Coordinates of C-alpha atoms in Angstrom, one line a residue:
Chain A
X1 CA 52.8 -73.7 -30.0
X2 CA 50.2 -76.8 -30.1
X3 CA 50.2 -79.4 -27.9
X4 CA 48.6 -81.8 -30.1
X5 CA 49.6 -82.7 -33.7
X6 CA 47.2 -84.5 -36.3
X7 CA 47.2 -85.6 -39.7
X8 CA 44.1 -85.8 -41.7
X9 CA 44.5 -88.2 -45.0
X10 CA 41.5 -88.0 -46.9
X11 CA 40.7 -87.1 -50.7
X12 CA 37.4 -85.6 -50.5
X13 CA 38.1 -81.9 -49.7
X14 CA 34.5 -81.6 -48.1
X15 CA 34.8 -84.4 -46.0
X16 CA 38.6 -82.8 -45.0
X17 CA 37.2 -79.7 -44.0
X18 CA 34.0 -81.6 -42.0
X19 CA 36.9 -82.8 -40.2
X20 CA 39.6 -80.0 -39.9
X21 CA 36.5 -78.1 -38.1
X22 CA 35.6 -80.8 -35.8
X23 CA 39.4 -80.8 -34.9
X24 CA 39.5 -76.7 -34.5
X25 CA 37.3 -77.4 -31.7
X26 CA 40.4 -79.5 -29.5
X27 CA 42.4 -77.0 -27.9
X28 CA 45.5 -76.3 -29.0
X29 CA 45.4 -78.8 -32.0
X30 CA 47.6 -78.2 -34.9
X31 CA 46.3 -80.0 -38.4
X32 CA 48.3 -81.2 -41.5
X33 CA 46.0 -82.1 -44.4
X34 CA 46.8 -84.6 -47.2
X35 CA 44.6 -85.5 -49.7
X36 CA 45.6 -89.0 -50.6
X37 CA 48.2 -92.2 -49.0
X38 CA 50.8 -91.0 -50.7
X39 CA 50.9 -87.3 -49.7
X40 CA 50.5 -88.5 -46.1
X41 CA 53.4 -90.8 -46.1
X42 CA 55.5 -87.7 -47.6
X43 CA 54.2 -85.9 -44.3
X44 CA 55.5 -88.7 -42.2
X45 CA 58.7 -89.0 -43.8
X46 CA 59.4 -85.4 -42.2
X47 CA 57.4 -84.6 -39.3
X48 CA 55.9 -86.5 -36.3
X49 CA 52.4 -86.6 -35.5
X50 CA 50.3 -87.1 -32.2
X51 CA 47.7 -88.8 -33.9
X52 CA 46.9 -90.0 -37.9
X53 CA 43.3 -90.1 -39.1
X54 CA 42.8 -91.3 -42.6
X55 CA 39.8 -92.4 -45.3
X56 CA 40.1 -95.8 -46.2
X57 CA 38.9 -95.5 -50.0
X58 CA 41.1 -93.4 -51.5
X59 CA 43.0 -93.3 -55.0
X60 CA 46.6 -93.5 -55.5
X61 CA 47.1 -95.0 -52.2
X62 CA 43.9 -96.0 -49.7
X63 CA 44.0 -95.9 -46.3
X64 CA 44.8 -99.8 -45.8
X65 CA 48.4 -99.6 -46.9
X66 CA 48.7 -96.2 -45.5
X67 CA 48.1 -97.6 -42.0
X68 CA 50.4 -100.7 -43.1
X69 CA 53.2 -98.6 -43.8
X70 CA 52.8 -96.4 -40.3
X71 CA 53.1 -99.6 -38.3
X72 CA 56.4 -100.5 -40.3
X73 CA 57.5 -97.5 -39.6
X74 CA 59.7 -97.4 -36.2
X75 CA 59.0 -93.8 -35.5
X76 CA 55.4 -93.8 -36.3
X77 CA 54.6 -97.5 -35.2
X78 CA 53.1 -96.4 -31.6
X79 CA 51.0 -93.5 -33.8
X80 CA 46.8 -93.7 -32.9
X81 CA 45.6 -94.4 -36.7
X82 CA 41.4 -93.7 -36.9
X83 CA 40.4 -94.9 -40.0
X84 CA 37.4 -93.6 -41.3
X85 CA 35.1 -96.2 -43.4
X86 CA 31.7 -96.2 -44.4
X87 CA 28.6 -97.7 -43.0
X88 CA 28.4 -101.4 -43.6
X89 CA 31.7 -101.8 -45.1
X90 CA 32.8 -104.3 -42.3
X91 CA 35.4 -105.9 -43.8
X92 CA 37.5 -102.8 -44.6
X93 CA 37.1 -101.9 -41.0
X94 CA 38.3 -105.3 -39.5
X95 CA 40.7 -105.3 -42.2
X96 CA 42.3 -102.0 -41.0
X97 CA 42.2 -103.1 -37.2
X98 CA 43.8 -106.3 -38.1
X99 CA 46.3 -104.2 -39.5
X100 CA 46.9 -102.1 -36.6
X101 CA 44.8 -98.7 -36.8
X102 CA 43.7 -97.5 -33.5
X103 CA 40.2 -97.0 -33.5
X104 CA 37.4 -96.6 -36.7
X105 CA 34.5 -93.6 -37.4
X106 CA 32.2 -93.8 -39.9
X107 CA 30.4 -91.8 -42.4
X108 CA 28.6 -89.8 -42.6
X109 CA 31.5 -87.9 -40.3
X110 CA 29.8 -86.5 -37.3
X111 CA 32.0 -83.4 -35.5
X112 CA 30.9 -85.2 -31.6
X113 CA 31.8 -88.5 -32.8
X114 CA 35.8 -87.1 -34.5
X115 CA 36.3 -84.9 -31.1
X116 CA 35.4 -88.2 -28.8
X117 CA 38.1 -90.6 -30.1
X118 CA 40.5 -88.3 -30.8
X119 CA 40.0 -87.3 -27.0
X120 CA 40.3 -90.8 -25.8
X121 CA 43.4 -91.7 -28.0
X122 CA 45.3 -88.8 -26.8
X123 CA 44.0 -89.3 -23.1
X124 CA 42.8 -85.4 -23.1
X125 CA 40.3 -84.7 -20.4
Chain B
X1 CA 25.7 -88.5 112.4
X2 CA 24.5 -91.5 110.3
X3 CA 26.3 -94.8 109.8
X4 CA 25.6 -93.9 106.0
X5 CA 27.2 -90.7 106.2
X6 CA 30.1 -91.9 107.2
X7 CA 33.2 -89.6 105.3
X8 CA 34.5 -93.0 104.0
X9 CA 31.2 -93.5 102.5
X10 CA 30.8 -90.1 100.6
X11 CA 34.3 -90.4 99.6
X12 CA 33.1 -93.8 98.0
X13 CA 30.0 -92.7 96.8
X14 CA 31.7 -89.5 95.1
X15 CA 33.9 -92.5 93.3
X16 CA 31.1 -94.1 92.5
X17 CA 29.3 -91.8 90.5
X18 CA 32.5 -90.0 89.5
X19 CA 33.2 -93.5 87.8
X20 CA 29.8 -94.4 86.5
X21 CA 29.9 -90.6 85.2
X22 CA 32.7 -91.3 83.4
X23 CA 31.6 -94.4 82.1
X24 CA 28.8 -93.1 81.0
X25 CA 30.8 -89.8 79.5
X26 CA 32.8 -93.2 77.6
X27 CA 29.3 -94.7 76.4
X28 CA 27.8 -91.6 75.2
X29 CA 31.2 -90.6 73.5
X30 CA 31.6 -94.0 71.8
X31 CA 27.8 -93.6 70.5
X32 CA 28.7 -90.6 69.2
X33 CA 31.9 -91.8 68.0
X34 CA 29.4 -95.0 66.1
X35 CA 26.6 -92.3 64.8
X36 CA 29.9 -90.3 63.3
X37 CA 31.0 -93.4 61.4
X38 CA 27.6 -94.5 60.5
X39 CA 27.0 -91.0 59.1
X40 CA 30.0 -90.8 57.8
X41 CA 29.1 -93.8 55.9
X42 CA 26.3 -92.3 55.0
X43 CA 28.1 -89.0 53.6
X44 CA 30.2 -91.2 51.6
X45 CA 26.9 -93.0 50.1
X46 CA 25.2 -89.9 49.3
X47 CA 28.6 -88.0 47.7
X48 CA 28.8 -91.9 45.5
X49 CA 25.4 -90.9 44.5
X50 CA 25.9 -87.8 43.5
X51 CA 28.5 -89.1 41.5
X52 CA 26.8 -91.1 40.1
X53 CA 24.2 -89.2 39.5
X54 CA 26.3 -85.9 38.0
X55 CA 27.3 -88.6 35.6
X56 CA 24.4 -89.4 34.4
X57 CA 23.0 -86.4 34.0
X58 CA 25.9 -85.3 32.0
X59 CA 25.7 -88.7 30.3
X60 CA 22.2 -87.5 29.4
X61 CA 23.3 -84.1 28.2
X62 CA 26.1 -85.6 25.9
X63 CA 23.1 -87.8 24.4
X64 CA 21.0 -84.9 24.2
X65 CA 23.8 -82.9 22.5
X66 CA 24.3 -85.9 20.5
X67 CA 20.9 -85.5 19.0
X68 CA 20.7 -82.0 18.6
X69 CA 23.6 -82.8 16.6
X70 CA 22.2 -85.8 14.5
X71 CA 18.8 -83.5 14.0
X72 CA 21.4 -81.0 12.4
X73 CA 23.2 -83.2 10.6
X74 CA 20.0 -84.3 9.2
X75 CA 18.6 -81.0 8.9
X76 CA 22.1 -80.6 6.6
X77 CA 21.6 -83.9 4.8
X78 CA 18.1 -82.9 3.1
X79 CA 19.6 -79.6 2.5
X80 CA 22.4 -81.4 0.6
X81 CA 20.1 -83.9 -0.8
X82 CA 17.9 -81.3 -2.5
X83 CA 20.8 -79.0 -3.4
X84 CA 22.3 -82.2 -5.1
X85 CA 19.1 -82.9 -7.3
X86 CA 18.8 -79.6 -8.3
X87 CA 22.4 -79.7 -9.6
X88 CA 21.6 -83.1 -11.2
X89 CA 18.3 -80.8 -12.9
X90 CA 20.6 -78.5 -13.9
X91 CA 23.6 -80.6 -15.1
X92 CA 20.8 -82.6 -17.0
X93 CA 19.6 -79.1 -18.5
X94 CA 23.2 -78.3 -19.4
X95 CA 23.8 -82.0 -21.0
X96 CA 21.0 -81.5 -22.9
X97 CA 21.5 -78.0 -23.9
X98 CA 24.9 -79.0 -25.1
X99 CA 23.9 -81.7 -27.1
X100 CA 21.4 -79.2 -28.4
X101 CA 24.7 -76.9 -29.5
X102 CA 26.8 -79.7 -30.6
X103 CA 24.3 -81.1 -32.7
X104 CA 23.6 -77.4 -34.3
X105 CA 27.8 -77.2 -34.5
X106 CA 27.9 -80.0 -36.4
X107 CA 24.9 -78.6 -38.5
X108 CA 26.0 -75.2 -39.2
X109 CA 29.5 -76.8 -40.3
X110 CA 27.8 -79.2 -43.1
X111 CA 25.9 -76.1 -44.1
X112 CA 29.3 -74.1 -44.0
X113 CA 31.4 -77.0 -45.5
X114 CA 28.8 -77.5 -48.3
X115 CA 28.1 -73.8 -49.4
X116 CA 32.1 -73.3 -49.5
X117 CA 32.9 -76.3 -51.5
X118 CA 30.3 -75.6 -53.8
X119 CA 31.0 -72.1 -54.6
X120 CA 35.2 -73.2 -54.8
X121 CA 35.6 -75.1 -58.0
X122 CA 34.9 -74.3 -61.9
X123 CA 36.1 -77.4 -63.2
X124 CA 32.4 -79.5 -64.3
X125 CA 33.7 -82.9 -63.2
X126 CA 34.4 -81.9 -59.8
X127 CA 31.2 -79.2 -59.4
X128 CA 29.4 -82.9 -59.9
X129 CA 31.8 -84.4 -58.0
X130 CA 31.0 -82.3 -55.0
X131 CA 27.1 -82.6 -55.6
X132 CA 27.7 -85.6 -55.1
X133 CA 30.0 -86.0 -52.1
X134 CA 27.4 -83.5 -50.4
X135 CA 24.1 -85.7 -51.5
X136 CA 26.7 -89.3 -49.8
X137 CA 28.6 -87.4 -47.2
X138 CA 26.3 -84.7 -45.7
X139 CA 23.1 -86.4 -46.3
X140 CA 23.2 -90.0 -46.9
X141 CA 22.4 -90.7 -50.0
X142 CA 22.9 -93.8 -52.0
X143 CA 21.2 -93.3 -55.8
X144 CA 20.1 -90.2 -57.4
X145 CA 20.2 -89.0 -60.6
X146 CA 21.3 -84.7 -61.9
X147 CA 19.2 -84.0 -64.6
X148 CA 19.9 -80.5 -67.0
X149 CA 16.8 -79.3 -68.2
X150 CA 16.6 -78.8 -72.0
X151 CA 16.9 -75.3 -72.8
X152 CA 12.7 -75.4 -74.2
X153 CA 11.6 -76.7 -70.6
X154 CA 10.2 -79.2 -71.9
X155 CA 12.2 -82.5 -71.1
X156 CA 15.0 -83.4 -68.4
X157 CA 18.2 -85.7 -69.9
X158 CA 20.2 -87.2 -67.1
X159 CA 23.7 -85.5 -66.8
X160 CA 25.2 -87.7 -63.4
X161 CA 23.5 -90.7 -61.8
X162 CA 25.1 -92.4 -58.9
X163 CA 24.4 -96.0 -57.0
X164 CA 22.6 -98.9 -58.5
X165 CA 18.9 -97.5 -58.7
X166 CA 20.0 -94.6 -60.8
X167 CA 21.4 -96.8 -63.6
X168 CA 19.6 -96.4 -66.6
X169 CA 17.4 -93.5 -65.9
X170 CA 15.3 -92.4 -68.4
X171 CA 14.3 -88.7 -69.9
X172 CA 11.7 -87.2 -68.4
X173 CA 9.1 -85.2 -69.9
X174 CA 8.5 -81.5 -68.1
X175 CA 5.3 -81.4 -69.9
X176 CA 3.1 -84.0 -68.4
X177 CA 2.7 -83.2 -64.7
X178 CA 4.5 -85.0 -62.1
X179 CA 6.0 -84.7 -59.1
X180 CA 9.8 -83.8 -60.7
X181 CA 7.8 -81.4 -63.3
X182 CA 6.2 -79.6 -60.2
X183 CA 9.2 -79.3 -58.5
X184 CA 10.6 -77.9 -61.9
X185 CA 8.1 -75.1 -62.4
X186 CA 7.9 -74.3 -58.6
X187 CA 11.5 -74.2 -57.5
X188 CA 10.4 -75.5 -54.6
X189 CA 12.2 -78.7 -52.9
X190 CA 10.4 -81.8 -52.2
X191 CA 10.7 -84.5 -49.7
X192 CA 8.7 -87.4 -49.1
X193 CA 7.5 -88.2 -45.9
X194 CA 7.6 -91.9 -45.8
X195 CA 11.1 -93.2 -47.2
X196 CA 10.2 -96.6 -49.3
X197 CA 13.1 -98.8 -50.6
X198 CA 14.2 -98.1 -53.8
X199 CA 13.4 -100.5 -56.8
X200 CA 14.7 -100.8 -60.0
X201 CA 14.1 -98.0 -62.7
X202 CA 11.7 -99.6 -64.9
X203 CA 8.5 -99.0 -67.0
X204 CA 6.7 -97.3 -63.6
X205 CA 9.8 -94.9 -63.7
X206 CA 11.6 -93.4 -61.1
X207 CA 10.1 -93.5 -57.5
X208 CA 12.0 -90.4 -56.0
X209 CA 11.9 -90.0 -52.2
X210 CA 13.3 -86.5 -53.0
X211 CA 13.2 -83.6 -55.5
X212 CA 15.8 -81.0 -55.4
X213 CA 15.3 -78.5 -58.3
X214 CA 18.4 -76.4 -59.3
X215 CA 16.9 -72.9 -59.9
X216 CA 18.9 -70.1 -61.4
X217 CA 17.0 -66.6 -62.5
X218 CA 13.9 -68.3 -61.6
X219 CA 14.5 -71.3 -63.5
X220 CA 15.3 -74.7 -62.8
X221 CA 18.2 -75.1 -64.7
X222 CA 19.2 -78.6 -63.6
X223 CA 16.9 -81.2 -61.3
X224 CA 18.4 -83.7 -58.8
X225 CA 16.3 -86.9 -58.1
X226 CA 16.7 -88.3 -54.9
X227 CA 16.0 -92.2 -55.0
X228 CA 17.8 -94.1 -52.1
X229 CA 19.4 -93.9 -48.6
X230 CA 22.2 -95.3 -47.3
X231 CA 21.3 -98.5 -45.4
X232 CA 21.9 -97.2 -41.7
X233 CA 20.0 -93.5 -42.7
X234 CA 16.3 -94.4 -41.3
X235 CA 14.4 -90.7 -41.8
X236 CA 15.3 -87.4 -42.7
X237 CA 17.0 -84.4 -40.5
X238 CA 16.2 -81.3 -40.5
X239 CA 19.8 -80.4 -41.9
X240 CA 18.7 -82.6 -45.1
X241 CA 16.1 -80.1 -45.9
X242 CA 18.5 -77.3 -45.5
X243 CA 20.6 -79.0 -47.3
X244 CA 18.7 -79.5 -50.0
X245 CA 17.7 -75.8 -50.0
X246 CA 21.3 -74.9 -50.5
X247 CA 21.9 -77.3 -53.2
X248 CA 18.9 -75.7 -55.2
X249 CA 20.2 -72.4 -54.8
X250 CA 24.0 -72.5 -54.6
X251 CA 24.6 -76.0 -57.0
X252 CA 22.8 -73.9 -60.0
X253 CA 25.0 -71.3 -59.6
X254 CA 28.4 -73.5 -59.7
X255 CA 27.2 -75.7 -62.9
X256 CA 26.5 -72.4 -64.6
X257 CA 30.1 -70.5 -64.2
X258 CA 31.4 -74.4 -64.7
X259 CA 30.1 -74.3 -67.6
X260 CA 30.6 -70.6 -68.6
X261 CA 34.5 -71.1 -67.9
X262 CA 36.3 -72.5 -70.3
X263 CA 39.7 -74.3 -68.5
X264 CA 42.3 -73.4 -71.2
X265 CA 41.5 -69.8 -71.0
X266 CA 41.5 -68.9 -67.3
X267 CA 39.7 -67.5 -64.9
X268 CA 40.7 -63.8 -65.5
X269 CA 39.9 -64.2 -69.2
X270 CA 36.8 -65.7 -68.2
X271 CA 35.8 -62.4 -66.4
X272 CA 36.2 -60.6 -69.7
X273 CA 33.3 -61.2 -70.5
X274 CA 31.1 -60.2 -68.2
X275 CA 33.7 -56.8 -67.9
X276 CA 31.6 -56.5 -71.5
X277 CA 28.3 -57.8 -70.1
X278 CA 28.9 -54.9 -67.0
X279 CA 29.4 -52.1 -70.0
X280 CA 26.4 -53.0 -72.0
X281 CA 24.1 -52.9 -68.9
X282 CA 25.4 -49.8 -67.4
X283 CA 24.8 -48.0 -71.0
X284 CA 21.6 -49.6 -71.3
X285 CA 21.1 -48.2 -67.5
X286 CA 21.9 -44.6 -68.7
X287 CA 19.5 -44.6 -71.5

């Protein structure tokens, strides 16, 4: 049984993986994978997670309205969102704070960087 | 018989110095009784000053104790001292060497994570699609452009260009030397030292700051060109290289069987042909 829970929304498969392995290294942290907004909302709608990380540019439904929708969400609405944006792209990234995500990484993903805020989100020594 | 020795008179003179002897018997016993006192006194002085003095000296031992103490505290303290830079040595050492194996973690998974998502998909679009995720995500680049080498060898025709100095790359001739025609006829990557700012693709031609050629049976089948970085990506890593290494080995391989598989047949149906390919080599093994 895990003691953490975390959803990774992201399109790029590669990018997914990068960050499914960086999460392997937390102990005892379960991972749900969905590759776009839409697929993670239909996660949310049935399971609870510890903590959300999601791409920000991503088709169907990007990472904006996903964290949008989260925070209007009364079960999710306390959920640490990490929004992952690229270099430069300020605006997106005070755009998704403004909107309530916890915390931002950017590309390229580094494994340290992914492990650290997770970490200090979910208080784990 | 004498007037003088007259019984009344001896009887008188026997009180006489029976009296004076008892008076002096009084004086000498109070003197004594004084010289007792006074020595007495004295006693008492003495036994205050050997008090006093048994306190000091055990005052002085409690001191002296006291030091001994403080020298071994002391003693203790550069013991601890020294014992506590070491550990700081060694909990530097540690920092560092884990560092060392998080930064090779995170290496070994980009070369993992690229080498598996290249060698998963069949489908063209997203064989490109992947080349390029791995040349933005993994590496940090911003342009480049996939050339396919013509079947003759003799020109490159640009199949994929991404970012802005990419756009509108032109043909390149394989037959007039060249850094991108080297790298074609060596298979072997190239990576500038010195990464210069990209400028537009105009009548000077491409200014690549890397050549990755895409090398299947000893051929280059395909070339990438490598012309920008991602603002915040200042010099190369040693991943990039390695990197690069696998996309000229493992990319090749992907574009090929991309190409070779035909969607609306399948993957099993695919293999038939080479099933065929298998039979023809093993005959022409056997004679």
């Amino acid at each position: 049984m895990a003691d953490y829970s975390c959803l990774v929304v992201e399109d790029s498969p590669m990018m997914r993986q990068l960050i499914v392995f960086a999460l392997a290294r937390i102990r005892n942290m379960a991972v749900t994978e969905a590759d776009d907004g839409i697929a993670g909302l239909k996660r949310l709608a049935s399971e609870r997670f510890d903590i959300i990380i999601t791409d920000i540019n991503m088709p169907i439904m990007d990472g904006l309205k996903l964290v949008k929708r989260v925070r209007m969400d009364e079960r999710h609405k306390d959920t640490p969102v990490i929004v992952i944006t690229t270099e430069g792209s300020s605006e997106d990234r005070e755009r998704a704070m403004a909107l309530g995500a916890s915390a931002y990484i950017t590309k390229p993903i580094q494994a340290p960087q992914v492990i650290a805020k997770v970490k200090e989100l979910l208080k784990i020594e | 018989m004498s007037k003088s020795d007259h019984p009344h008179d001896l009887t008188a003179r026997r009180e006489e110095f029976l009296r004076s002897f008892v008076r002096r018997g009084v004086e000498l016993t109070e003197e004594l009784l004084g010289e007792n006192r006074v020595l007495q006194e004295r006693l008492m002085s003495l036994e205050q000053d050997n008090a006093r003095m048994r306190a000091q000296l055990a005052s002085d031992d409690a001191i002296r104790e006291l030091l001994t103490k403080i020298e071994a505290l002391e003693r203790e303290r550069q013991l601890l001292m020294s014992r506590s830079t070491q550990l700081e040595t060694v909990s530097r050492q540690a920092e560092g060497r884990y560092r060392e194996i998080e930064h090779d973690l995170t290496e070994l998974a980009s070369l993992y994570v690229a080498g598996d998502q290249l060698a998963s998909h069949l489908e063209p679009r997203r064989v490109v699609r992947n080349i390029r995720e791995l040349l933005e995500q993994l590496v940090g680049v911003r342009s480049f452009v996939l050339y396919r080498v013509e079947p003759s060898g003799a020109r490159a025709v640009p199949l994929a260009t991404h970012g802005p100095a990419g756009e509108g790359a032109p043909a390149i001739s394989l037959t007039e030397g060249g850094p991108i025609a080297d790298a074609c006829l060596t298979g072997v990557v190239w990576v500038a030292d010195r990464i210069e700012p990209a400028g537009p693709v105009g009548a000077a031609g491409l200014k690549p700051i890397a050549i990755v050629p895409l090398v299947a049976a000893d051929q280059a089948v395909a070339v990438i060109v490598v012309l920008e970085l991602l603002p915040h990506k200042a010099r190369w890593e040693a991943v990039d290289r390695e990197l690069f290494k696998l996309l000229s080995r493992r990319a090749p391989v992907s574009l090929i069987a991309s190409g070779l598989h035909k969607s609306d047949v399948g993957p099993r149906a695919a293999l038939s042909s080479f099933d065929e390919a298998l039979q023809v080599s093993t005959r022409e093994g056997r004679g």
